[in-house]
Structure formats: C-alpha cells, structure tokens
mmCIF file of N, CA, C and O and ligand atoms in Angstrom:
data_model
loop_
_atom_site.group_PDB
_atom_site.id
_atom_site.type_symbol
_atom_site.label_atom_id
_atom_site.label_comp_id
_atom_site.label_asym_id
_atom_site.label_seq_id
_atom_site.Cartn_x
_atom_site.Cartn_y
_atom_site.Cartn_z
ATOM 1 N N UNK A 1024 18.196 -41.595 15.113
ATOM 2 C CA UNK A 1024 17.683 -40.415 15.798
ATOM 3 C C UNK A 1024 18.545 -39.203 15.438
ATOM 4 O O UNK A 1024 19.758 -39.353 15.294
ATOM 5 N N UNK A 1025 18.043 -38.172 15.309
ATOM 6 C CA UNK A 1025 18.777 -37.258 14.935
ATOM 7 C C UNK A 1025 18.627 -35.925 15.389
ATOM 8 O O UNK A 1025 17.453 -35.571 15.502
ATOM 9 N N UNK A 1026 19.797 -34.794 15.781
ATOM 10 C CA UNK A 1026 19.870 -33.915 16.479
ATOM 11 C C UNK A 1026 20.129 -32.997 15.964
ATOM 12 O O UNK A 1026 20.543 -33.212 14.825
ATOM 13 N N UNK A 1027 20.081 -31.580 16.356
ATOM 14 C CA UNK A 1027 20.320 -30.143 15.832
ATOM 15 C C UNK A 1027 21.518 -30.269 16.691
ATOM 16 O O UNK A 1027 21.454 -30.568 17.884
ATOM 17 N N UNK A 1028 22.377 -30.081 16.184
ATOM 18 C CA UNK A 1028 24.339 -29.581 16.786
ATOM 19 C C UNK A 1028 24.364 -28.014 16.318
ATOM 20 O O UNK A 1028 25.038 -27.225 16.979
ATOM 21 N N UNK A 1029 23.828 -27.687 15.487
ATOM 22 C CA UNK A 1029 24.480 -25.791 15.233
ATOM 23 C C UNK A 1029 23.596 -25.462 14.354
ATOM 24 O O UNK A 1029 23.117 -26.208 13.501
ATOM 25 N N UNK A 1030 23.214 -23.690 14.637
ATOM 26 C CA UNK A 1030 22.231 -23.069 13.594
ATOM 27 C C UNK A 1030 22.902 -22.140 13.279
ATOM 28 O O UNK A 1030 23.343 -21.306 14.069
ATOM 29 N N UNK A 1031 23.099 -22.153 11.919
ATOM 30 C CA UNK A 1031 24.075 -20.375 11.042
ATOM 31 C C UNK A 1031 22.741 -19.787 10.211
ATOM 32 O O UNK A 1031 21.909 -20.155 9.381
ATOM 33 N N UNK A 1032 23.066 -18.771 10.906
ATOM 34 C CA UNK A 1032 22.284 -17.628 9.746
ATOM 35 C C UNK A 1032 23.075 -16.790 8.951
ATOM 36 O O UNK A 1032 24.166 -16.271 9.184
ATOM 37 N N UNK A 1033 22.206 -16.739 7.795
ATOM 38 C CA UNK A 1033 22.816 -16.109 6.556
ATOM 39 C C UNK A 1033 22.120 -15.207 5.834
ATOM 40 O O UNK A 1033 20.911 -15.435 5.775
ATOM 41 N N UNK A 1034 22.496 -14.300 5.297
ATOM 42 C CA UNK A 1034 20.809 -13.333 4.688
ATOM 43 C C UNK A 1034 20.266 -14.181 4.165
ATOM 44 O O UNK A 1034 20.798 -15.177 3.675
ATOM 45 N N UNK A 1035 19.022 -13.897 4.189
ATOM 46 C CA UNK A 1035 17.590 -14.744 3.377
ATOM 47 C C UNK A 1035 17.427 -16.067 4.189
ATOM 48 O O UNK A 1035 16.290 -16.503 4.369
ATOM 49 N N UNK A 1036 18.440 -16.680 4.653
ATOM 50 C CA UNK A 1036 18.413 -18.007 5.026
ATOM 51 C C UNK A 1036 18.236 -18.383 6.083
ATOM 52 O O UNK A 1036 18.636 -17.460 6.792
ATOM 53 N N UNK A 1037 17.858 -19.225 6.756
ATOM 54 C CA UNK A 1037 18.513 -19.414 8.393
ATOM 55 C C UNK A 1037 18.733 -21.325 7.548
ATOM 56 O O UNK A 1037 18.167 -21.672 6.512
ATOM 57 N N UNK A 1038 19.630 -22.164 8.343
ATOM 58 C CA UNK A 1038 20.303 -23.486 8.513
ATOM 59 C C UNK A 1038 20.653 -23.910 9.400
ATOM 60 O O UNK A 1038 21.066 -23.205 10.320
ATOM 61 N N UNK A 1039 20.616 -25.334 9.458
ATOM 62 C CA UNK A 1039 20.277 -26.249 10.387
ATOM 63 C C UNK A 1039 21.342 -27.496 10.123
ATOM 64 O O UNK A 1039 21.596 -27.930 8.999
ATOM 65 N N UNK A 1040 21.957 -28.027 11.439
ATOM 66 C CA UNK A 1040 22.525 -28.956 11.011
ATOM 67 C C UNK A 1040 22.335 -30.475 11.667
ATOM 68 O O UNK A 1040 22.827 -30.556 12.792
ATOM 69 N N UNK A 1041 21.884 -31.357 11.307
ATOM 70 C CA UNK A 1041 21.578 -32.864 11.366
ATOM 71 C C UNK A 1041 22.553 -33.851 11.644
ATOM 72 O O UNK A 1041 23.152 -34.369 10.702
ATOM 73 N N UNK A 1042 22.779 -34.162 12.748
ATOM 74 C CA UNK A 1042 23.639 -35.333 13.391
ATOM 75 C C UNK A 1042 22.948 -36.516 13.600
ATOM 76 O O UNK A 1042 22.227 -36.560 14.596
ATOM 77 N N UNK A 1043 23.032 -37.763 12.665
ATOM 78 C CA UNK A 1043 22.790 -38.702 12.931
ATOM 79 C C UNK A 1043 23.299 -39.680 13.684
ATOM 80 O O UNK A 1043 24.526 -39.605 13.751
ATOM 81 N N UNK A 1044 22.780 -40.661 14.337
ATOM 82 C CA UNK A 1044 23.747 -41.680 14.345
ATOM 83 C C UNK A 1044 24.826 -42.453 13.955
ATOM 84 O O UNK A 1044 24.788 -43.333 13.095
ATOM 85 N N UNK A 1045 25.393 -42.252 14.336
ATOM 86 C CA UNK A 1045 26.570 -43.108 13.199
ATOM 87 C C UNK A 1045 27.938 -41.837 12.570
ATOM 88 O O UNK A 1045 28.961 -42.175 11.975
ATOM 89 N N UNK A 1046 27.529 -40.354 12.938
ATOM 90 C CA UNK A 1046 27.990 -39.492 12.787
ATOM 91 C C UNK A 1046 27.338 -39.107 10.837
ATOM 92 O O UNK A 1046 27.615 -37.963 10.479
ATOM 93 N N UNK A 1047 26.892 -39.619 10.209
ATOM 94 C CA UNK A 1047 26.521 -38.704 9.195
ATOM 95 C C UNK A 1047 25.625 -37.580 9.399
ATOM 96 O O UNK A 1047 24.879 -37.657 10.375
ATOM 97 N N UNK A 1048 25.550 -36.431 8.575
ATOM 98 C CA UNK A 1048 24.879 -35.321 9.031
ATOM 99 C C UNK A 1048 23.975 -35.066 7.548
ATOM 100 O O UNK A 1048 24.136 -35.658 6.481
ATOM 101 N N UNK A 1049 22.908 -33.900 7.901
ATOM 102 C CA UNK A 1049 21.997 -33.584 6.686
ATOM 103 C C UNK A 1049 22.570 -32.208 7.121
ATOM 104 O O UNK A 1049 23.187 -32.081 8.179
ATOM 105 N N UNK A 1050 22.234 -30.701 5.856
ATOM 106 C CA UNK A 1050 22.073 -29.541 5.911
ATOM 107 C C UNK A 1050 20.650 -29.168 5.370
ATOM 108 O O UNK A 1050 20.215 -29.663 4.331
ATOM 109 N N UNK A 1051 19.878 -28.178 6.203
ATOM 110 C CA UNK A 1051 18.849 -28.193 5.919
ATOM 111 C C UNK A 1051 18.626 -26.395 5.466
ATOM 112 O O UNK A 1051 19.080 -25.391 6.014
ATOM 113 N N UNK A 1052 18.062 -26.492 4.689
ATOM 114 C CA UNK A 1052 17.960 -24.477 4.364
ATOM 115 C C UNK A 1052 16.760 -24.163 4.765
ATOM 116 O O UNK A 1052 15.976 -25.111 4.717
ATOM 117 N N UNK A 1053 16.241 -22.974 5.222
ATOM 118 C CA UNK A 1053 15.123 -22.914 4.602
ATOM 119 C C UNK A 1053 15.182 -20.805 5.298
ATOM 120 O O UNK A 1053 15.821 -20.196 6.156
ATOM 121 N N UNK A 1054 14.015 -20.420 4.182
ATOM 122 C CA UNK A 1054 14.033 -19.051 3.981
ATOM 123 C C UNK A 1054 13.687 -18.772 5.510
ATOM 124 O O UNK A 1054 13.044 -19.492 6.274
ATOM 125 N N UNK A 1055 14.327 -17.444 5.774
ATOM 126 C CA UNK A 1055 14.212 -16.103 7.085
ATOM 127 C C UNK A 1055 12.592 -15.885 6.795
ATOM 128 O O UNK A 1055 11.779 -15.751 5.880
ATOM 129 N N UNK A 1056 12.686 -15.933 7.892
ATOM 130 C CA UNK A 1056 10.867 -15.238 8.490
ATOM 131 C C UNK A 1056 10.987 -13.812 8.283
ATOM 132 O O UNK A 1056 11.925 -13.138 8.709
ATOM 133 N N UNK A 1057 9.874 -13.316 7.526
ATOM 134 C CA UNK A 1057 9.715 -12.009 7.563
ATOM 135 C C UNK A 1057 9.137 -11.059 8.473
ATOM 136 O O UNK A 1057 7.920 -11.091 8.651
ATOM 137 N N UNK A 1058 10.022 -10.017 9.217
ATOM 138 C CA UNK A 1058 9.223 -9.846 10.186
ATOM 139 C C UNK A 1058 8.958 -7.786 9.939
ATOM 140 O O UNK A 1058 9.806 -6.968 9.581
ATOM 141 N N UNK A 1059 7.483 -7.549 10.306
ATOM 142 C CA UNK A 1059 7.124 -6.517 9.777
ATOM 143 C C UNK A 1059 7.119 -5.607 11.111
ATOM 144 O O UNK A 1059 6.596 -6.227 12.037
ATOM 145 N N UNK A 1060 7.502 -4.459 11.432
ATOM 146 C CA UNK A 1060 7.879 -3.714 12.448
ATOM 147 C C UNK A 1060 6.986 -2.284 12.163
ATOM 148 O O UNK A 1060 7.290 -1.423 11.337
ATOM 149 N N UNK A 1061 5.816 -2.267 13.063
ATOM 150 C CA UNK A 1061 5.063 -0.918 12.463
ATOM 151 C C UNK A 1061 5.359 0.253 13.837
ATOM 152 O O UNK A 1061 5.551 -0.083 15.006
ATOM 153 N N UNK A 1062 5.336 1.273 13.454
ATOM 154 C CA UNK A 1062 5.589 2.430 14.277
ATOM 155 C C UNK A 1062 4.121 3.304 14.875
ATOM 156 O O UNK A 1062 3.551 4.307 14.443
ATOM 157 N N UNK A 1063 3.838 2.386 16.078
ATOM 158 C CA UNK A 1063 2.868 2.736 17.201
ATOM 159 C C UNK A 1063 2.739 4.622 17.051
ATOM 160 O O UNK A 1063 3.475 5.413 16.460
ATOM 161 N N UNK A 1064 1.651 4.816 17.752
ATOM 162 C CA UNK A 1064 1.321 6.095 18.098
ATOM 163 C C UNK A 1064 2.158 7.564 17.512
ATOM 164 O O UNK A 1064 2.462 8.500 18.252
ATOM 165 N N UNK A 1065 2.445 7.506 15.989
ATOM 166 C CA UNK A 1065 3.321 8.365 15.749
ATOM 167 C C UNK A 1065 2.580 8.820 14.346
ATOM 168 O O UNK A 1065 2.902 9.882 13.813
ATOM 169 N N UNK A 1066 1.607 7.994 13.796
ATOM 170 C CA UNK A 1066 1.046 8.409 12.964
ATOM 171 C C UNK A 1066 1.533 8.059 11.693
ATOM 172 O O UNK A 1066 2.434 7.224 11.771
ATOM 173 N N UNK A 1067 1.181 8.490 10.276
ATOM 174 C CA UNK A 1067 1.466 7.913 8.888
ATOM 175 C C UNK A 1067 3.121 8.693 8.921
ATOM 176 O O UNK A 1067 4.147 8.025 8.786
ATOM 177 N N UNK A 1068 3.119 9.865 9.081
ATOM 178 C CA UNK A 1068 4.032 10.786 8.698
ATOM 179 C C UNK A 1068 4.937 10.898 10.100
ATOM 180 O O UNK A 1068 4.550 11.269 11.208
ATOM 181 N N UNK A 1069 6.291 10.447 9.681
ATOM 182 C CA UNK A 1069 7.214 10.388 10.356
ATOM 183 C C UNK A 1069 8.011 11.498 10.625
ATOM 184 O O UNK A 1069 8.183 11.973 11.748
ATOM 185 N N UNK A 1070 8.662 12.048 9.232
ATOM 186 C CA UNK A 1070 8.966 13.240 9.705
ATOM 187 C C UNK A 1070 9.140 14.348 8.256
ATOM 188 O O UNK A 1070 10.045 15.179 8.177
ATOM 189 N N UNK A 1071 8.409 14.204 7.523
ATOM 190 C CA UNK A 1071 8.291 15.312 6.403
ATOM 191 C C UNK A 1071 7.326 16.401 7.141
ATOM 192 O O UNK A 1071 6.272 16.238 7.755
ATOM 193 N N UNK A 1072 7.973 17.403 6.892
ATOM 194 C CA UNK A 1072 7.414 18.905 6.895
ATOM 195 C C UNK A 1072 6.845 19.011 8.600
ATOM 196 O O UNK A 1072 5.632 19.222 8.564
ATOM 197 N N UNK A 1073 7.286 18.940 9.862
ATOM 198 C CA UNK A 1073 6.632 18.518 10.683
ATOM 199 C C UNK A 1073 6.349 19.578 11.310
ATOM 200 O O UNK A 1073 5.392 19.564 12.083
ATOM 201 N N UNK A 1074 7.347 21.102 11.068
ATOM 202 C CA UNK A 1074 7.063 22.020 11.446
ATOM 203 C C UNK A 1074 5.478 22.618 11.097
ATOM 204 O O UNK A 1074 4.884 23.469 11.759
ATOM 205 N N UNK A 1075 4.993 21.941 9.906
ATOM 206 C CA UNK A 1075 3.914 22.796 9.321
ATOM 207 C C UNK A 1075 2.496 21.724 9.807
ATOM 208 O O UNK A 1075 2.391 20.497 9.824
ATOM 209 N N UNK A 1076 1.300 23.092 10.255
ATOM 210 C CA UNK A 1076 -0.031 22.207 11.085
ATOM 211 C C UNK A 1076 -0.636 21.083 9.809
ATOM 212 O O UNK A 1076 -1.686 20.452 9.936
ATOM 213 N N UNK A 1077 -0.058 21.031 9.031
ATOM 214 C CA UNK A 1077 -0.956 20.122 7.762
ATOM 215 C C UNK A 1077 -0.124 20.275 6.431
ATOM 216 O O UNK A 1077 0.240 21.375 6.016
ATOM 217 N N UNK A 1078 0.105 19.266 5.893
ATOM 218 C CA UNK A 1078 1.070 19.045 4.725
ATOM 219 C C UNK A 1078 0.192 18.945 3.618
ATOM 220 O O UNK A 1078 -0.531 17.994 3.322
ATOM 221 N N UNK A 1079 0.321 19.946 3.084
ATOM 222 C CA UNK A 1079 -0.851 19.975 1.306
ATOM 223 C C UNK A 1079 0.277 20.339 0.841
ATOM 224 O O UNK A 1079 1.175 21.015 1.343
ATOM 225 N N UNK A 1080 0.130 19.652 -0.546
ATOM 226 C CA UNK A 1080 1.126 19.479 -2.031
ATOM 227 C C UNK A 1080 -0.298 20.026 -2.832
ATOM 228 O O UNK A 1080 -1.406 19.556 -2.572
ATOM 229 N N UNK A 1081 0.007 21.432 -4.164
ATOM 230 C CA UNK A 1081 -0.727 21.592 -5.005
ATOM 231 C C UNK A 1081 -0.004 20.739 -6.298
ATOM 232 O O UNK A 1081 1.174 20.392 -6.205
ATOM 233 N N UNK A 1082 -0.775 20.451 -7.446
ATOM 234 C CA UNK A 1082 -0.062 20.181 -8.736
ATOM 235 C C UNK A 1082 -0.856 21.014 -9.857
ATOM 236 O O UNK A 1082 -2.072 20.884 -9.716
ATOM 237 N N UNK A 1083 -0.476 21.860 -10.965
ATOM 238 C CA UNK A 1083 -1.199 22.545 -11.767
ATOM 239 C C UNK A 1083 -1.846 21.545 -12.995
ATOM 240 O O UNK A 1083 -0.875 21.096 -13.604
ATOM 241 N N UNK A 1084 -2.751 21.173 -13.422
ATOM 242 C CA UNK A 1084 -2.507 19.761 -14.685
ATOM 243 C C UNK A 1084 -3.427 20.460 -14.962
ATOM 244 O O UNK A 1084 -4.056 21.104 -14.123
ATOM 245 N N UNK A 1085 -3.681 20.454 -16.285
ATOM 246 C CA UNK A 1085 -4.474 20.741 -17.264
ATOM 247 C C UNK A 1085 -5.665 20.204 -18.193
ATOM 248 O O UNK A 1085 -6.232 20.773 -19.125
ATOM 249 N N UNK A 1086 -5.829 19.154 -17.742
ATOM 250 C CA UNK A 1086 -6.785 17.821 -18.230
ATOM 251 C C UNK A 1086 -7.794 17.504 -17.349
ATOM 252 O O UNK A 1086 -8.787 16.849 -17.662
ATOM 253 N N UNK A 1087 -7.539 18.005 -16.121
ATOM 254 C CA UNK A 1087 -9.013 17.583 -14.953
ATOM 255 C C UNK A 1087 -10.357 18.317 -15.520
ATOM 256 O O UNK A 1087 -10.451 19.328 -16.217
ATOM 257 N N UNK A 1088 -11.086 17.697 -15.132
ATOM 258 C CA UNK A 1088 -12.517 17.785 -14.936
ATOM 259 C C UNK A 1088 -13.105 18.911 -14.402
ATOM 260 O O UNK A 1088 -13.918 19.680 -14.913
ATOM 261 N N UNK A 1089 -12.544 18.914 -13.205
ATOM 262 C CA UNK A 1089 -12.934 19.567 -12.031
ATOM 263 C C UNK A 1089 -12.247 20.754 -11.379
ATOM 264 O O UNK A 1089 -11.338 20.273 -10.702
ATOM 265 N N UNK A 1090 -12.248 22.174 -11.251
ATOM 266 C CA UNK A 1090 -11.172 22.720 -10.832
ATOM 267 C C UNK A 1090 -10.580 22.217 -9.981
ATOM 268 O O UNK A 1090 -9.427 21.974 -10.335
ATOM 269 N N UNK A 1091 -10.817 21.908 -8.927
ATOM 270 C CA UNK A 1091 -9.888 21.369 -7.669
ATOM 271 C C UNK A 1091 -10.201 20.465 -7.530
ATOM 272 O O UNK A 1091 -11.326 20.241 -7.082
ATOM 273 N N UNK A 1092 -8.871 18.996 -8.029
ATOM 274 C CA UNK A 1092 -9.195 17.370 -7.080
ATOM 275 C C UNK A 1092 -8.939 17.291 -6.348
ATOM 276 O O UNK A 1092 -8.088 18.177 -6.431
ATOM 277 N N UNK A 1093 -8.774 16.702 -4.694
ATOM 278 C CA UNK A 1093 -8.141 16.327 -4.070
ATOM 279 C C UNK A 1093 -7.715 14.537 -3.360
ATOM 280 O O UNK A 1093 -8.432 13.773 -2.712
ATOM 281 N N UNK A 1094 -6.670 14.423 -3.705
ATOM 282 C CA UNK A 1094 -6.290 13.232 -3.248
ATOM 283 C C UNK A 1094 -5.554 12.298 -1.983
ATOM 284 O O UNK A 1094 -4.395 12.551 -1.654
ATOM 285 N N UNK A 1095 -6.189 11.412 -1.441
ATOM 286 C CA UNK A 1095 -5.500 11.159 0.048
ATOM 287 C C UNK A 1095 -4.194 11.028 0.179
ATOM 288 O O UNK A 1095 -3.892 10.138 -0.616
ATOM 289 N N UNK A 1096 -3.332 11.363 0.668
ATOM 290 C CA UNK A 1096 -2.274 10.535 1.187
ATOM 291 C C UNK A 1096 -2.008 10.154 2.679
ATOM 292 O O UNK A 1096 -0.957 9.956 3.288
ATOM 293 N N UNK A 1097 -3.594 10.112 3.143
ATOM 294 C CA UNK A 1097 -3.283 9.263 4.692
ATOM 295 C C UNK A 1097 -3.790 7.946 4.878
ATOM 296 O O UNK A 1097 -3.706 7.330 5.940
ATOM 297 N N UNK A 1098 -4.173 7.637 4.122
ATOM 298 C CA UNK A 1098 -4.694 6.278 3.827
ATOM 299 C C UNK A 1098 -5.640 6.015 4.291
ATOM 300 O O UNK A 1098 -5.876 4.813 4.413
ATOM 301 N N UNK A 1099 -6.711 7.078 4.809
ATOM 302 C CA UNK A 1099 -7.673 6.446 5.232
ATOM 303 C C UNK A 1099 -9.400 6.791 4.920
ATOM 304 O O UNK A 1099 -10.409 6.551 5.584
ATOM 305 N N UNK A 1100 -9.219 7.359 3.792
ATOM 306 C CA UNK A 1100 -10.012 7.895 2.874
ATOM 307 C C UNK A 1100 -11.251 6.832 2.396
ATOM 308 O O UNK A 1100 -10.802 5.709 2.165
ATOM 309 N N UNK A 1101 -12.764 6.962 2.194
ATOM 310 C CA UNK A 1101 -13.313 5.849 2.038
ATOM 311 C C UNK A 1101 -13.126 6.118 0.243
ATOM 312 O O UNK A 1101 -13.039 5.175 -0.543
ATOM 313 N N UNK A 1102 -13.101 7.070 -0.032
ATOM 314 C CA UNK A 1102 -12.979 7.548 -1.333
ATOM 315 C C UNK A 1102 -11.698 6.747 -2.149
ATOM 316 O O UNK A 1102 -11.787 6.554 -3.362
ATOM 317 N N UNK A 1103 -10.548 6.319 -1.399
ATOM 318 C CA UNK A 1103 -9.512 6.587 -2.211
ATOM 319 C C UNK A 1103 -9.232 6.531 -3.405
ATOM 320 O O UNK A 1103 -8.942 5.349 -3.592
ATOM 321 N N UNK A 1104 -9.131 7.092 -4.377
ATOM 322 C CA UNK A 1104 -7.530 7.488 -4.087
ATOM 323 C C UNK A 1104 -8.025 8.912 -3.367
ATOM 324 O O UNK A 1104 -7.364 9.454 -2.480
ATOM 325 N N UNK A 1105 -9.369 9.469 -3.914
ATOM 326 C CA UNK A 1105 -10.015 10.337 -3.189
ATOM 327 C C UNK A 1105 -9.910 11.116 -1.854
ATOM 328 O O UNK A 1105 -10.299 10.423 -0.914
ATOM 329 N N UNK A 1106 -9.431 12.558 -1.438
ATOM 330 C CA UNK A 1106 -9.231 12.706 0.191
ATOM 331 C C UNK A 1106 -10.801 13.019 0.448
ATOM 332 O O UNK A 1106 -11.339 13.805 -0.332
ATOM 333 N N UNK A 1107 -11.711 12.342 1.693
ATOM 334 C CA UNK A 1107 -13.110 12.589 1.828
ATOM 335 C C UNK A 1107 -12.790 13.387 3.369
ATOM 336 O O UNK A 1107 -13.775 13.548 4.090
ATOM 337 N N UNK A 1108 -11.724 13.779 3.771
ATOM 338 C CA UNK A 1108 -11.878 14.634 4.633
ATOM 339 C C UNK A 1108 -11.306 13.734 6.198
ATOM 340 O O UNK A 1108 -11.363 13.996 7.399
ATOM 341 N N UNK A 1109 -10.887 12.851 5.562
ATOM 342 C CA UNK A 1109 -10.384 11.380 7.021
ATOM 343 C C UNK A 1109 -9.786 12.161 7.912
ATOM 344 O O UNK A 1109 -10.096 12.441 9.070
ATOM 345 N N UNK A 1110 -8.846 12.499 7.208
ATOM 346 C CA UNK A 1110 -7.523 12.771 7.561
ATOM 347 C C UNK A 1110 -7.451 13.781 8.738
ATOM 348 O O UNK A 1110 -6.674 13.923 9.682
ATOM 349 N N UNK A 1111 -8.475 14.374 8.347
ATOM 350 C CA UNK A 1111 -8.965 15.691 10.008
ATOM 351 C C UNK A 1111 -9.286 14.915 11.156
ATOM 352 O O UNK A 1111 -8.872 15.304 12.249
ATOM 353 N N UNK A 1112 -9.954 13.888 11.070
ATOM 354 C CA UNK A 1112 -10.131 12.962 12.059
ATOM 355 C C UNK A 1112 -8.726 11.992 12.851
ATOM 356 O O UNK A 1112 -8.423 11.534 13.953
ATOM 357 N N UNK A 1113 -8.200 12.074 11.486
ATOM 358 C CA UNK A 1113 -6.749 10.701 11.994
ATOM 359 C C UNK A 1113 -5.660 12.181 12.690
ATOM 360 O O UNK A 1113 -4.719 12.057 13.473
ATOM 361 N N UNK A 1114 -6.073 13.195 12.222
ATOM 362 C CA UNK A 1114 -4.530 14.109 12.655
ATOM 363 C C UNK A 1114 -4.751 14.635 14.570
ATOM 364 O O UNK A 1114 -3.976 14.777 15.516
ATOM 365 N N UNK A 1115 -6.422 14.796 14.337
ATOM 366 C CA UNK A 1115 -6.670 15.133 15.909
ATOM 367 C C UNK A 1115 -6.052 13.923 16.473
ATOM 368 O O UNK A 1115 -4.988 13.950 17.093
ATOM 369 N N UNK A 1116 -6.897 12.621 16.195
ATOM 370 C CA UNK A 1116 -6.218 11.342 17.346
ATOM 371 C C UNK A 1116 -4.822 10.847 17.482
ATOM 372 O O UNK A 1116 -4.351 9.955 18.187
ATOM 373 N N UNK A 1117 -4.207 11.772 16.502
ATOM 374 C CA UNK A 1117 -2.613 11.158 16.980
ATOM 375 C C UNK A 1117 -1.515 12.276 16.719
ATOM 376 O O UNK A 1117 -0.297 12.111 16.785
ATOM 377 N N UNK A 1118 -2.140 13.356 16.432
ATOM 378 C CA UNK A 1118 -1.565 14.773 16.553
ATOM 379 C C UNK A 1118 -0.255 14.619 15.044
ATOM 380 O O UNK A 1118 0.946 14.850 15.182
ATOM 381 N N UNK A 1119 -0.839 14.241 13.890
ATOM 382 C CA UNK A 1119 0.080 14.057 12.931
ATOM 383 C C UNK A 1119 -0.695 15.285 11.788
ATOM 384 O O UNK A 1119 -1.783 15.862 11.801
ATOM 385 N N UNK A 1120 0.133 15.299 11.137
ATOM 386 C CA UNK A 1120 -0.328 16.380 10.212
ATOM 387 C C UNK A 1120 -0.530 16.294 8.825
ATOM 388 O O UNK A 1120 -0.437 17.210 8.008
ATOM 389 N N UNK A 1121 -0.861 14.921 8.597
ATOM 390 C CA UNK A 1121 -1.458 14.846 6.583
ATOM 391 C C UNK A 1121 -2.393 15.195 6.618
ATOM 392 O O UNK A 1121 -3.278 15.265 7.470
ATOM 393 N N UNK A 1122 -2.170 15.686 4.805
ATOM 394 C CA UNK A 1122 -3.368 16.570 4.399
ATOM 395 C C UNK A 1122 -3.358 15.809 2.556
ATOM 396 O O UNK A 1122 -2.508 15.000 2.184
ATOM 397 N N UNK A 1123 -4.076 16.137 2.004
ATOM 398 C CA UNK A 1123 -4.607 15.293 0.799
ATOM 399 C C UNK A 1123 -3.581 16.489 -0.164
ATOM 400 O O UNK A 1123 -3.396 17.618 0.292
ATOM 401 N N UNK A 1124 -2.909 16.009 -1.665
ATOM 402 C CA UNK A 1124 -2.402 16.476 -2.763
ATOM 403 C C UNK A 1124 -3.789 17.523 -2.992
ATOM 404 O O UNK A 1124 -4.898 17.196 -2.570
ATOM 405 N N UNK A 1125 -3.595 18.523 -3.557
ATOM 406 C CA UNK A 1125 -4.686 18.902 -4.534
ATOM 407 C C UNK A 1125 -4.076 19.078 -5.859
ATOM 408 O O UNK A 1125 -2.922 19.492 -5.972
ATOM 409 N N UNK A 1126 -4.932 18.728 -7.025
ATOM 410 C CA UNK A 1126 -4.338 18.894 -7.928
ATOM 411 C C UNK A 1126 -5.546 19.734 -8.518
ATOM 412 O O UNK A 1126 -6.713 19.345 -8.457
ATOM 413 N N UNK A 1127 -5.138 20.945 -9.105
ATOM 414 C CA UNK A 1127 -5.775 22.604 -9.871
ATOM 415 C C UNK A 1127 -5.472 22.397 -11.586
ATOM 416 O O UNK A 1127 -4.567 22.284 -12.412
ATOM 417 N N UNK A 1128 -6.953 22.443 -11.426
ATOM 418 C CA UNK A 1128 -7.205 22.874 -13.231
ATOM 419 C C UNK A 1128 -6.896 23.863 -13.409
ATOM 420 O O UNK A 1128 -7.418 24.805 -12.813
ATOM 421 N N UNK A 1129 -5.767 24.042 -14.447
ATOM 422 C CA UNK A 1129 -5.626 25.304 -14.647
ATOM 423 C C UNK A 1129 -6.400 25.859 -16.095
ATOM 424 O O UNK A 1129 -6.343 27.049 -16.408
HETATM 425 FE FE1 LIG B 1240 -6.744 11.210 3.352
HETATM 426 FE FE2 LIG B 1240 -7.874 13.609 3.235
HETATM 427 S S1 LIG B 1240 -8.810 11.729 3.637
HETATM 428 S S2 LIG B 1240 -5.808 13.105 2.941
#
C-alpha cells in the first residue's frame, strides 16, 4: 500500500513522493497545470492611451487597393482581420476605447 509523505513544487513541475511498505519509496513528476487568468469587466485594452475616447493608429503604405483599410484590433470583428465597426458596440458595453489601425494609400 502506498502513501503520499511530501509534495515539492518546482517550475514546470509539481512531485510526489511514494512510501511503500517496507519503507522503499517511488518519485513521481509530472507537468504544472496551466492556469489562464482573464481580466473581467475591463475590456481588451488595459491601459494604452486611456486618456484618449478611441485609439486609432494610421499607417501610410503604398500598395493598397483601396484608399483607406481598416483593421480590427478588438477582436471582435466578423470581418477580421477586417474592423466592421464591432468595436463601437464592445466600447459602449464596457466603456473601453479600441478603435481599428487604418492603413492610407498614399
Ligand atoms: Fe474591431 Fe473595429 S471591429 S476595431
């Protein structure tokens, strides 16, 4: 029969130690649980530019199509990489302020 006597953690690792009868022991490894920590009611944008009502980045490139692209960076675009205008919707419900790259044909 055999028992857990002590658990050491180590980065990446957590271990286990095995007391048998008779006093021989096993060491057992096995990888840390990953644990993912998301930030409730605060929105995509934490804290770039927070003074300003909406964060637009222009870029000048010379190869577009189109005079003005614009691209999401709130992630919630049905378009993406495309901005289709989400982002007006996600900034009212949580009072955050992304706004899509535009990038200008020059
Ligand atoms: Fe995402 Fe406009 S829809 S930035």
């Amino acid at each position: 029969m055999a028992s857990i006597v002590s658990m050491v953690a180590a980065p990446g690792f957590c271990y286990s130690k095995s007391t048998m009868v008779g006093g021989a022991s096993t060491v057992t490894a096995r990888p840390r649980r990953l644990v993912v920590v998301r930030a409730e009611g605060q929105g995509i944008n934490p804290d770039i530019r927070k003074v300003e009502e909406k964060v637009v980045d222009a870029v000048v490139v010379t190869e577009l199509s189109k005079p003005l692209t614009a691209y999401c960076r709130c992630w919630r675009s049905k378009t993406f990489p495309l901005c289709d205008g989400s982002h007006v919707k996600h900034n009212k419900a949580t009072g955050d302020n992304v706004g899509p790259l535009l990038l200008k044909k020059q």
